[in-house]
Amino acid sequence: MSQANLTQQTKAMLAAVWAKNRELLLHRLDSLDAFCRALPGAASDRTLRSEGAADAHKLAGSLGMFGLSEGTTLARDIEHKLNDGTAEGLLADDIPALVARLRTLIEQYQVLAEAPPPPQRRHRVLMIEDGSGLPQQIHATAAKRGMEAAVAPHVDAARALLKKESFDIVILDLGRSVADDEAEKVRELVLSHPPMQVLALTSVDSFEDRVTAAQVGAHGFLPKTVSAAEIVDTCEHLLDLQTAEFKVLAVDDDAAVLAALKALLGQHSIRVTTLSDPRLFWNVLQDSMPDLVILDLEMPNFSGLELCRAIRNDAQWNRIPLIFMSAGNDPQTITGIFSAGADDFVAKPLIAIELTTRVRNRLERDRLYRTLSDYDQLTNVRNRRSSNVVIANYLRLAERHGLPVSLVIIDLDKFKRVNDTYGHQAGDDVLQHLGGLLRQSFRSEDVVARWGGEEFVVAMFAMRRADAIERMAEVLEQLENHEFEPTAGTRFRVSFSAGVAEFPVDGKDLHTLYRLSDEALYRAKEAGGRRIYSTSTAPVARAQTEIAIVSTNVAVSAPLRHLLEMRGYSVELYQNPRNAVHELTGESSGMTARIVVLDELPGHATVDLAAQLRDVSMEPKPTIFLLTSPGTPVDPALDGLERIEKPYKPSWLMQRVRKILAH
Ligand code: GH3
Ligand code: MG
């Protein structure tokens, strides 16, 4: 965008903000009017004078922002006279004439925009029909706000539509359109269309619903009881977040200044959270996680200086860039601001261009500094120190919202051997590749970090242990499928092991969670590596295996076994069907399995084994999964068994396994 364009657009935005806030600014003249009406007595009334002066002060601060510098000068003049003049002096000054002049200035002022803001591409919203009438209401509200909305009759239709067209946001009703086993379908839909945002609606605002929302990859969730307008508000907020490059928190008790800041900085891809009550500062700071804070100097209850000192004394936030706005620019004020720990100071009246340039520069410099100091140079993921701060904050947020967080430690298997065999550079390439894989695989609200040589940590917000294992297993599969080629013709593959602990059930602080996930990692390594264990992965006696596989075909059984073992399940493999019959059905062996996966076995073996397993007297009886090939007829005697057609999708198979083993 050219500079000229930007200025035009900024002006157009300011014009809109001015039109909206002019009434508010005119109200600031009320106490000045009251002062004038009560003259000549008011000239010696301390209260009336200071109320009038306070309003004149605010007007001086905000008028300049809209380019009305004459108004600022006039308001300043009135403020000084009311504050410092003698009663006689005030009467001689003809304050009513000055106030009337100021009113005329505000009433007549127009921010002239040479051109209307260029049309933006309309945001597109997709919803799924649920029979409640809500999608139609959202449709109407979204249209009024300039969005395009479409309603698909069901999830499959939504998927078909997404293949043809792109949408910016999809609204999902978790109560109806996402049945239990559809969660995976929806997640795929979501993940395959970045950067599409997903808003989940929940029938009751329950913990379980929130977790499901996170599992399907939703970026936000709302109970379905809220109005269509609130839903559309949230959509706008999510879209804002997506396009914003930086986040800023602005604190000022003057709503007109906040509105103008939001509009001005919004033009520079900066999303502004505004706050007019400084008492709510800490909550809003934690929730909005800004990259920079703008503070007004004078505010009721807490002054900007007090907030600034508090920020500089807080372990988590003390490094955030802080910019002050103040109407006073005398040396004493400025020294006070900088000695409280501010990074910069902008005098009110604010000049739009100066303000945006300063904020933008500060943000860019800080980002550069942060990437250098917070990120690992080799792998481009967070380093240990910076991830500690972010994870600790997530734990606090999760506690407040009653959500889980899963902490995972990842350690490459036999990595020393990679270095020894292929050289240090090849080792570095592996670390780099894994860093990239982890960055791609997790949502932006999750934390990925390198904590040491070949040890990585991932913190997943709103994720339970079991789901974290599933996500990690997907990453492990991808890593194992990748071939490294350090020199032409030399190829190798690598794997990792990982340990998972969950907040708050396993521990409430980072230290405890780290220790427990490290213990789980140790057990994963002990079991042979290439797997992910959690705090709840208990060593299982062979007699109580979770899953038995009966297959004479190693090409089928080996990957299946790995798939299950990497997720921490205990697996027993029978390559000889007769052994399986003997062990799994013979009560003498004492052997049980919760699930038996039967491959296509030679002759009648599959039918026989299934029949015998159905007859075992042990409770609970094992659930039988039948592996079938497409096009191969299945014996009618096997009707009623769960079928898995080859080639199966790991994620889909795992969902069914999890459901059965959860009971
Ligand atoms: P295990 O399966 O038990 O984890 O065995 P391992 O060989 O992976 O573990 P060990 O702790 O014995 O070795 C870790 C190796 O990681 C030793 C070190 O040379 C290598 N390493 C650590 N940091 C880096 C790095 O930045 N670059 C490279 N290339 N290698 C590194
Ligand atoms: Mg290792």
XYZ file of C-alpha atoms and ligand atoms in Angstrom:
695
model
C 0.000 0.000 0.000
C 1.441 3.401 -0.941
C 1.933 6.099 1.651
C -0.645 8.322 -0.075
C -3.178 5.548 0.011
C -2.507 4.846 3.626
C -3.037 8.468 4.574
C -6.297 8.609 2.657
C -7.516 5.480 4.289
C -6.464 6.714 7.711
C -8.331 9.931 7.128
C -11.424 8.056 6.080
C -11.243 5.957 9.227
C -10.739 9.030 11.400
C -13.693 10.719 9.736
C -15.880 7.809 10.771
C -14.538 7.825 14.333
C -15.000 11.585 14.538
C -18.619 11.345 13.397
C -19.288 8.745 16.067
C -17.547 10.576 18.884
C -18.449 14.198 18.204
C -21.471 14.057 20.519
C -19.298 12.666 23.278
C -16.824 15.507 22.835
C -19.612 18.077 22.853
C -20.738 16.664 26.195
C -17.353 17.603 27.569
C -18.550 21.181 27.291
C -21.335 20.515 29.826
C -19.329 21.357 32.907
C -17.793 24.358 31.153
C -21.340 25.495 30.363
C -22.289 24.954 34.007
C -19.349 27.111 35.007
C -20.417 29.855 32.589
C -24.040 29.783 33.768
C -22.958 30.192 37.375
C -20.882 33.301 36.650
C -19.912 35.639 38.163
C -20.075 33.572 41.399
C -18.379 30.611 39.669
C -15.183 32.614 39.205
C -14.381 31.974 42.840
C -15.986 28.477 43.131
C -13.111 25.957 43.392
C -15.265 22.932 42.492
C -16.866 24.421 39.388
C -13.514 25.727 38.211
C -11.701 22.428 38.577
C -14.513 20.421 36.934
C -14.428 22.788 33.990
C -10.629 22.608 33.831
C -10.668 18.790 33.848
C -13.002 18.703 30.850
C -10.995 21.309 29.000
C -7.906 19.181 29.650
C -9.515 16.102 28.130
C -10.725 18.033 25.129
C -7.232 19.364 24.561
C -5.970 15.793 24.557
C -8.433 14.328 22.104
C -9.177 17.124 19.614
C -5.654 17.135 18.230
C -5.940 13.492 17.409
C -8.553 14.370 14.800
C -6.504 17.238 13.443
C -8.444 20.015 15.212
C -5.353 21.746 16.538
C -7.093 25.097 16.902
C -9.531 23.359 19.278
C -6.643 21.945 21.282
C -5.031 25.353 21.679
C -8.306 26.903 22.745
C -9.116 24.115 25.230
C -5.601 24.392 26.711
C -6.028 28.108 27.098
C -9.347 27.655 28.918
C -7.819 24.971 31.137
C -4.927 27.219 32.182
C -7.196 30.141 32.879
C -9.520 28.019 35.037
C -6.645 26.439 36.895
C -4.383 29.399 37.439
C -6.335 32.636 36.884
C -7.599 34.860 39.659
C -11.375 35.373 39.993
C -11.046 38.902 38.587
C -8.878 37.689 35.742
C -11.426 35.009 34.827
C -14.256 37.519 34.670
C -12.211 39.749 32.430
C -11.239 36.876 30.133
C -14.801 36.262 28.945
C -14.702 32.503 29.326
C -18.266 32.101 27.902
C -17.075 33.539 24.603
C -14.117 31.113 24.509
C -16.372 28.155 25.337
C -18.864 29.197 22.653
C -16.018 29.436 20.167
C -14.851 25.951 21.125
C -18.386 24.572 20.712
C -18.650 26.070 17.234
C -15.275 24.641 16.291
C -16.317 21.139 17.332
C -19.755 21.404 15.750
C -18.449 22.607 12.453
C -15.351 20.502 12.201
C -15.279 17.716 9.692
C -12.460 15.344 9.041
C -12.253 15.521 5.302
C -11.648 12.264 3.632
C -10.654 12.723 0.012
C -11.892 9.293 -0.840
C -14.011 6.696 0.894
C -11.988 3.797 2.299
C -11.188 1.325 -0.464
C -13.637 -1.561 -0.484
C -12.258 -4.497 1.443
C -12.871 -8.044 0.411
C -15.983 -9.185 2.200
C -15.375 -11.777 4.855
C -17.147 -15.052 4.207
C -18.853 -17.087 6.915
C -19.982 -20.682 6.595
C -22.547 -22.283 8.922
C -24.101 -25.674 9.155
C -27.892 -26.006 9.339
C -29.207 -27.253 12.664
C -32.949 -26.617 12.442
C -32.879 -24.044 15.240
C -33.254 -20.967 13.100
C -30.000 -19.610 14.569
C -28.040 -19.922 11.298
C -30.654 -17.743 9.591
C -30.368 -15.107 12.312
C -26.586 -15.166 12.084
C -26.902 -14.969 8.312
C -28.995 -11.806 8.553
C -26.747 -10.167 11.170
C -23.565 -11.035 9.281
C -25.012 -9.585 6.073
C -25.792 -6.321 7.877
C -22.166 -6.106 8.976
C -20.942 -6.529 5.450
C -20.060 -10.210 5.598
C -21.199 -12.880 3.223
C -22.788 -15.884 4.866
C -23.651 -19.334 3.569
C -25.553 -22.159 5.268
C -24.685 -25.785 4.453
C -27.283 -28.461 5.264
C -24.747 -30.793 6.988
C -21.019 -31.418 7.596
C -20.521 -33.310 4.344
C -22.148 -30.547 2.350
C -19.901 -28.042 4.137
C -16.899 -30.095 3.131
C -18.046 -30.183 -0.491
C -18.603 -26.433 -0.448
C -15.150 -25.830 1.039
C -13.591 -27.762 -1.809
C -15.041 -25.274 -4.269
C -14.960 -21.996 -2.380
C -12.958 -20.408 0.370
C -14.380 -19.111 3.637
C -12.756 -17.028 6.344
C -14.642 -18.514 9.225
C -16.837 -21.523 9.848
C -19.345 -21.737 12.704
C -19.854 -25.242 14.051
C -22.537 -26.404 16.420
C -20.830 -28.993 18.591
C -24.164 -30.154 19.989
C -25.576 -31.253 16.674
C -23.287 -31.187 13.714
C -20.382 -32.815 15.544
C -21.398 -36.157 16.917
C -18.759 -38.027 18.877
C -17.100 -39.817 16.015
C -17.383 -36.805 13.746
C -14.832 -34.818 15.719
C -12.008 -36.223 13.611
C -13.857 -35.427 10.385
C -14.339 -31.872 11.483
C -10.732 -31.499 12.565
C -9.552 -32.623 9.173
C -11.914 -30.184 7.545
C -10.521 -27.408 9.694
C -6.859 -28.271 9.329
C -7.039 -28.665 5.592
C -8.243 -25.099 5.102
C -5.841 -22.728 6.792
C -6.069 -19.907 7.670
C -9.823 -20.452 8.095
C -11.028 -19.643 11.611
C -13.441 -21.910 13.445
C -15.986 -20.811 16.007
C -17.592 -23.650 17.953
C -21.036 -23.279 19.506
C -21.727 -25.462 22.501
C -25.177 -26.416 23.775
C -24.112 -26.117 27.393
C -20.999 -24.247 28.384
C -19.435 -27.334 29.861
C -15.827 -28.255 30.344
C -16.231 -31.270 28.052
C -17.601 -29.093 25.269
C -14.695 -26.713 25.553
C -12.262 -29.560 25.323
C -14.067 -30.956 22.263
C -13.937 -27.499 20.726
C -10.178 -27.443 21.199
C -9.867 -30.972 19.807
C -11.588 -30.103 16.572
C -9.171 -27.202 16.248
C -11.666 -24.439 17.053
C -10.193 -20.991 17.575
C -13.025 -19.858 19.824
C -16.163 -21.158 21.432
C -19.433 -19.750 22.717
C -22.485 -21.254 24.400
C -25.348 -21.489 21.951
C -27.566 -19.442 24.216
C -25.902 -16.172 23.202
C -27.481 -13.930 20.581
C -26.725 -13.972 16.865
C -25.190 -10.510 17.283
C -22.714 -11.775 19.886
C -21.783 -14.679 17.645
C -21.086 -12.319 14.765
C -19.108 -10.051 17.157
C -16.933 -13.000 18.058
C -16.441 -13.856 14.378
C -15.236 -10.322 13.741
C -12.905 -10.547 16.706
C -11.411 -13.827 15.474
C -10.931 -12.422 11.988
C -9.287 -9.359 13.478
C -6.892 -11.528 15.409
C -6.047 -13.465 12.305
C -5.114 -10.436 10.246
C -3.403 -8.546 13.048
C 0.357 -8.631 13.024
C 0.676 -7.080 16.468
C -1.496 -6.685 19.535
C -1.590 -3.522 21.586
C -3.397 -2.721 24.812
C -4.368 0.941 25.171
C -5.491 2.336 28.521
C -7.119 5.761 28.670
C -10.202 7.026 30.453
C -11.133 8.980 27.336
C -13.336 6.876 25.056
C -12.776 9.200 22.076
C -9.016 8.749 22.285
C -9.423 4.978 22.527
C -11.721 4.855 19.504
C -9.287 6.926 17.466
C -6.310 4.789 18.549
C -8.143 1.635 17.548
C -8.946 3.016 14.126
C -5.503 4.490 13.508
C -3.433 1.524 14.571
C -5.917 -0.885 12.989
C -4.801 0.586 9.669
C -1.316 -0.729 10.388
C -2.290 -4.346 11.112
C -2.246 -3.648 14.827
C -5.153 -4.954 16.855
C -5.943 -2.673 19.744
C -7.670 -3.836 22.904
C -9.010 -0.755 24.640
C -9.526 -0.296 28.358
C -11.041 2.750 30.005
C -11.047 1.488 33.600
C -7.465 1.051 34.844
C -8.694 -1.069 37.759
C -9.274 -3.950 35.307
C -5.759 -3.623 33.924
C -4.227 -6.923 35.081
C -7.110 -9.117 33.929
C -7.257 -7.488 30.530
C -3.477 -7.678 30.190
C -3.453 -11.432 30.876
C -6.359 -12.095 28.527
C -5.247 -9.937 25.620
C -1.508 -10.810 25.796
C -0.422 -7.628 24.004
C 2.944 -6.952 22.374
C 2.924 -3.349 23.583
C 1.019 -1.210 26.100
C -0.047 2.408 25.621
C -0.857 4.235 28.850
C -2.473 7.569 29.509
C -0.678 9.474 32.243
C -3.634 10.877 34.131
C -6.524 8.563 34.917
C -8.865 8.120 37.861
C -8.099 5.347 40.424
C -4.686 4.423 39.045
C -2.363 6.757 37.235
C -0.380 5.575 34.240
C 2.784 5.858 36.354
C 1.425 3.434 38.946
C 0.504 0.904 36.259
C 3.893 1.340 34.650
C 5.774 0.673 37.891
C 3.629 -2.388 38.557
C 4.382 -3.772 35.081
C 8.121 -3.197 35.501
C 8.009 -5.092 38.806
C 6.183 -8.090 37.372
C 8.376 -11.023 36.405
C 6.282 -11.941 33.396
C 5.564 -8.545 31.900
C 8.543 -6.417 32.801
C 9.971 -6.540 29.285
C 6.898 -5.356 27.385
C 7.333 -2.066 25.486
C 5.423 0.785 27.141
C 4.461 4.061 25.528
C 2.974 6.959 27.447
C 0.538 9.554 26.239
C 0.292 12.748 28.165
C -1.002 16.261 27.735
C 1.773 17.629 29.919
C 5.225 17.706 28.333
C 7.228 19.637 30.881
C 10.659 18.196 31.777
C 9.471 17.046 35.194
C 6.597 14.988 33.769
C 8.830 13.440 31.136
C 11.558 12.539 33.619
C 8.916 10.969 35.858
C 7.610 8.860 32.975
C 11.001 7.556 31.943
C 12.155 6.876 35.482
C 9.002 4.785 36.045
C 10.252 2.585 33.196
C 8.526 3.844 30.046
C 10.129 3.258 26.650
C 8.655 6.227 24.867
C 6.447 9.224 25.291
C 3.980 10.839 22.890
C 2.572 14.237 23.730
C -1.134 14.884 23.545
C -2.598 16.198 21.335
C -1.619 13.107 19.476
C -0.595 13.505 15.901
C -1.845 10.473 14.033
C 1.243 9.937 11.905
C 3.683 10.440 14.760
C 1.804 8.077 17.029
C 1.465 5.244 14.527
C 5.100 5.571 13.466
C 6.363 5.433 17.030
C 4.185 2.461 17.950
C 5.030 0.570 14.794
C 8.779 1.215 15.135
C 8.770 0.149 18.745
C 6.873 -3.040 17.881
C 9.195 -3.936 15.046
C 12.327 -3.286 17.048
C 10.945 -5.332 19.918
C 10.048 -8.191 17.604
C 13.548 -8.268 16.200
C 14.984 -8.236 19.687
C 12.581 -10.917 20.832
C 13.293 -13.217 17.907
C 16.952 -12.914 18.733
C 16.538 -13.469 22.445
C 13.415 -15.663 22.688
C 13.911 -18.065 19.810
C 16.389 -20.808 19.211
C 18.579 -19.882 16.272
C 18.928 -23.380 14.845
C 15.315 -24.575 14.994
C 13.308 -21.352 15.072
C 11.188 -22.462 18.008
C 11.116 -20.754 21.411
C 14.046 -21.197 23.723
C 13.715 -22.518 27.230
C 13.588 -19.189 29.027
C 10.949 -17.566 26.857
C 8.780 -20.692 26.695
C 8.825 -20.906 30.491
C 7.244 -17.491 30.714
C 4.564 -18.226 28.112
C 3.707 -21.656 29.507
C 3.415 -20.291 33.047
C 0.994 -17.716 31.708
C -1.025 -20.383 29.908
C -1.298 -22.355 33.115
C -2.752 -19.299 34.837
C -5.193 -18.717 31.975
C -6.174 -22.391 31.948
C -6.762 -22.309 35.679
C -8.995 -19.285 35.345
C -11.049 -20.813 32.523
C -11.076 -24.350 33.929
C -9.222 -25.845 30.955
C -6.530 -28.538 30.783
C -3.024 -28.040 29.358
C -0.826 -30.923 28.262
C 2.928 -30.665 28.574
C 5.032 -32.906 26.348
C 8.773 -33.552 26.414
C 10.242 -34.939 23.223
C 13.670 -36.530 22.933
C 15.186 -37.917 19.742
C 16.049 -41.617 19.831
C 19.676 -42.674 19.482
C 20.568 -39.226 18.307
C 24.177 -39.563 19.289
C 24.447 -42.284 16.686
C 23.183 -39.907 13.975
C 25.970 -37.466 14.829
C 28.566 -40.220 15.037
C 27.550 -41.890 11.780
C 26.585 -38.996 9.507
C 28.285 -36.009 11.116
C 27.239 -33.058 13.211
C 25.718 -31.197 10.258
C 23.349 -34.100 9.586
C 22.412 -33.971 13.288
C 21.667 -30.260 12.974
C 19.507 -30.934 9.927
C 17.476 -33.430 11.932
C 16.941 -30.904 14.727
C 15.931 -28.277 12.202
C 13.516 -30.624 10.485
C 11.882 -31.640 13.762
C 11.587 -27.972 14.795
C 9.786 -27.208 11.534
C 7.514 -30.217 11.885
C 6.510 -29.204 15.406
C 5.894 -25.595 14.395
C 3.607 -26.701 11.575
C 1.763 -29.269 13.628
C 0.532 -27.068 16.452
C -1.869 -24.191 16.660
C -0.480 -20.758 17.296
C -1.815 -20.855 20.842
C 0.331 -23.870 21.649
C 3.945 -23.416 22.698
C 6.778 -25.220 20.938
C 10.265 -24.884 22.393
C 13.736 -26.385 22.363
C 14.844 -26.901 25.939
C 18.228 -28.432 25.392
C 20.413 -30.263 22.874
C 17.911 -32.670 21.369
C 15.040 -32.121 23.768
C 11.890 -30.259 22.705
C 8.862 -29.244 24.758
C 5.310 -28.647 23.568
C 2.540 -27.172 25.721
C -0.928 -27.731 24.290
C -3.680 -25.473 25.498
C -7.076 -27.068 26.255
C -5.735 -30.539 25.451
C -6.148 -33.666 27.497
C -3.354 -36.251 27.807
C -4.994 -38.711 25.439
C -5.467 -36.080 22.742
C -1.939 -34.814 23.208
C -0.670 -38.370 22.656
C -2.695 -38.574 19.455
C -1.279 -35.277 18.153
C 2.262 -36.335 19.029
C 1.759 -39.719 17.376
C 0.831 -37.927 14.161
C 4.062 -35.922 14.365
C 6.074 -39.055 15.089
C 4.556 -40.795 12.061
C 5.519 -37.859 9.878
C 9.041 -37.761 11.244
C 9.516 -41.485 10.765
C 8.303 -41.232 7.177
C 10.886 -38.605 6.317
C 14.143 -39.715 4.752
C 17.238 -37.663 5.443
C 19.886 -37.691 2.756
C 23.117 -36.235 4.156
C 25.068 -37.173 1.050
C 23.917 -38.530 -2.293
C 22.916 -42.142 -1.842
C 23.128 -42.194 1.978
C 19.743 -42.215 3.618
C 18.496 -42.569 7.153
C 15.380 -42.051 9.236
C 14.928 -40.980 12.832
C 12.313 -41.283 15.566
C 11.624 -39.746 18.953
C 10.103 -40.681 22.285
C 7.897 -38.405 24.321
C 6.335 -38.106 27.760
C 3.059 -36.306 28.497
C 1.639 -34.818 31.709
C -1.615 -32.927 32.102
C -2.489 -29.791 34.031
C -4.136 -29.724 36.517
C -4.776 -33.438 37.127
C -1.091 -34.425 37.231
C 0.348 -31.257 38.653
C -0.375 -27.586 39.044
C 3.005 -26.059 38.307
C 5.431 -26.291 35.441
C 8.120 -27.893 37.566
C 5.925 -30.830 38.645
C 4.508 -31.295 35.151
C 8.002 -31.323 33.696
C 9.211 -33.910 36.217
C 6.233 -36.179 35.535
C 6.443 -35.945 31.764
C 10.165 -36.643 32.036
C 9.379 -39.803 34.009
C 6.910 -40.874 31.317
C 9.572 -40.161 28.681
C 12.027 -42.334 30.582
C 9.542 -45.213 30.571
C 8.935 -44.720 26.841
C 12.679 -45.008 26.216
C 12.874 -48.082 28.458
C 10.148 -49.722 26.397
C 12.287 -49.299 23.282
C 11.654 -45.698 22.180
C 9.583 -44.565 19.158
C 6.578 -44.057 21.422
C 4.671 -41.558 23.505
C 3.827 -42.351 27.098
C 1.809 -40.302 29.514
C 1.585 -40.243 33.269
C -1.298 -42.696 32.911
C 0.497 -45.190 30.684
C 0.824 -47.946 33.237
C 3.020 -50.979 32.747
C 0.606 -53.773 31.813
C 1.187 -57.427 32.638
C 1.358 -59.514 29.506
C -1.678 -61.462 30.694
C -3.840 -58.325 30.533
C -2.844 -57.051 27.182
C -5.011 -54.317 25.721
C -4.858 -55.338 22.096
C -4.026 -58.693 20.529
C -3.246 -58.845 16.822
C -3.647 -62.135 15.019
C -2.005 -62.001 11.618
C 0.260 -64.177 9.531
C 1.269 -61.217 7.397
C 4.114 -59.104 8.823
C 3.451 -56.339 6.302
C 0.062 -55.899 7.987
C 0.900 -56.631 11.609
C 4.157 -54.663 11.996
C 2.809 -51.202 11.100
C -0.379 -51.855 13.062
C 1.573 -52.913 16.091
C 3.792 -49.847 15.877
C 0.784 -47.581 15.463
C -0.669 -48.907 18.714
C 2.556 -49.169 20.676
C 3.661 -45.660 19.830
C 0.502 -44.465 21.583
C 1.356 -46.442 24.683
C -0.995 -49.403 24.231
C 0.135 -52.872 25.225
C 0.062 -55.160 22.226
C 0.500 -58.901 21.823
C 1.129 -60.272 18.360
C 0.171 -63.805 17.312
C 1.620 -64.915 14.022
C 0.324 -68.398 14.560
C -3.495 -68.502 14.843
C -3.357 -71.715 16.842
C -1.382 -70.029 19.620
C -3.946 -67.266 19.658
C -6.788 -69.753 20.064
C -4.924 -71.471 22.810
C -3.957 -68.367 24.757
C -6.886 -66.039 24.202
C -9.667 -68.545 24.696
C -8.123 -71.097 27.002
C -9.059 -70.153 30.513
C -6.044 -71.943 31.858
C -3.666 -69.399 30.334
C -5.345 -66.571 32.228
C -4.650 -64.386 29.218
C -7.143 -61.637 28.297
C -7.285 -58.956 25.647
C -9.738 -56.079 25.459
C -9.549 -55.930 21.682
C -8.572 -58.677 19.264
C -7.708 -57.599 15.732
C -8.197 -60.470 13.298
C -6.473 -60.277 9.967
C -7.547 -62.392 6.980
C -6.118 -65.735 8.072
C -5.520 -68.802 5.908
C -8.399 -71.254 5.452
C -11.138 -71.147 8.052
C -8.961 -69.771 10.803
C -10.610 -66.327 10.964
C -14.122 -67.752 11.242
C -13.051 -70.384 13.773
C -11.147 -67.965 15.967
C -13.977 -65.427 15.916
C -16.458 -68.090 16.932
C -14.272 -69.249 19.800
C -13.618 -65.726 21.006
C -17.357 -65.055 21.048
C -17.792 -68.090 23.270
C -15.220 -67.272 25.932
C -16.704 -67.121 29.372
C -14.392 -64.391 30.649
C -15.970 -60.976 31.135
C -15.715 -58.526 29.555
C -15.554 -60.393 26.293
C -12.988 -58.971 23.881
C -14.184 -56.698 21.089
C -13.221 -58.179 17.735
C -11.996 -56.015 14.861
C -11.938 -57.659 11.494
C -9.361 -56.473 8.973
C -10.857 -56.824 5.497
C -9.701 -56.069 1.968
C -11.953 -54.182 -0.382
C -13.631 -56.490 -2.864
C -12.965 -59.649 -0.850
C -16.216 -61.257 0.320
C -16.593 -61.672 4.065
C -17.930 -64.926 5.441
C -21.544 -64.419 6.671
C -20.489 -66.126 9.920
C -18.484 -62.980 10.676
C -21.446 -60.633 10.325
C -21.880 -58.216 13.169
C -18.159 -57.785 13.907
C -16.483 -54.377 13.665
C -14.814 -54.171 10.266
C -11.741 -52.248 9.299
C -11.147 -52.064 5.616
C -7.523 -51.937 4.460
C -5.871 -49.556 3.911
C -7.252 -47.912 7.058
C -6.628 -44.425 8.344
C -4.627 -44.532 11.589
C -6.536 -41.636 13.169
C -9.851 -43.275 12.422
C -8.796 -46.652 13.779
C -7.401 -45.014 16.913
C -10.679 -43.316 17.610
C -12.476 -46.642 17.717
C -9.774 -48.206 19.857
C -9.897 -45.334 22.317
C -13.644 -45.548 22.643
C -13.550 -49.220 23.554
C -10.598 -48.996 25.922
C -12.090 -45.986 27.700
C -14.861 -48.186 29.151
P 18.461 -41.864 23.652
O 17.721 -42.650 22.632
O 18.573 -42.549 24.952
O 17.882 -40.486 23.813
O 19.945 -41.699 23.102
P 20.634 -40.425 22.478
O 21.829 -40.854 21.727
O 19.630 -39.656 21.700
O 20.985 -39.573 23.761
P 22.326 -39.007 24.329
O 21.891 -38.105 25.459
O 23.282 -40.087 24.634
O 22.935 -38.133 23.179
C 22.428 -36.898 22.825
C 23.259 -36.374 21.689
O 22.692 -35.192 21.134
C 24.642 -36.022 22.114
C 24.961 -34.758 21.345
O 26.071 -34.963 20.519
C 23.751 -34.501 20.492
N 23.431 -33.082 20.392
C 23.010 -32.266 21.362
N 22.831 -31.013 20.866
C 23.131 -31.049 19.550
C 23.140 -30.072 18.494
O 22.833 -28.887 18.670
N 23.509 -30.491 17.253
C 23.846 -31.797 17.008
N 24.177 -32.136 15.780
N 23.867 -32.715 17.989
C 23.514 -32.361 19.241
Mg 18.055 -38.715 22.820
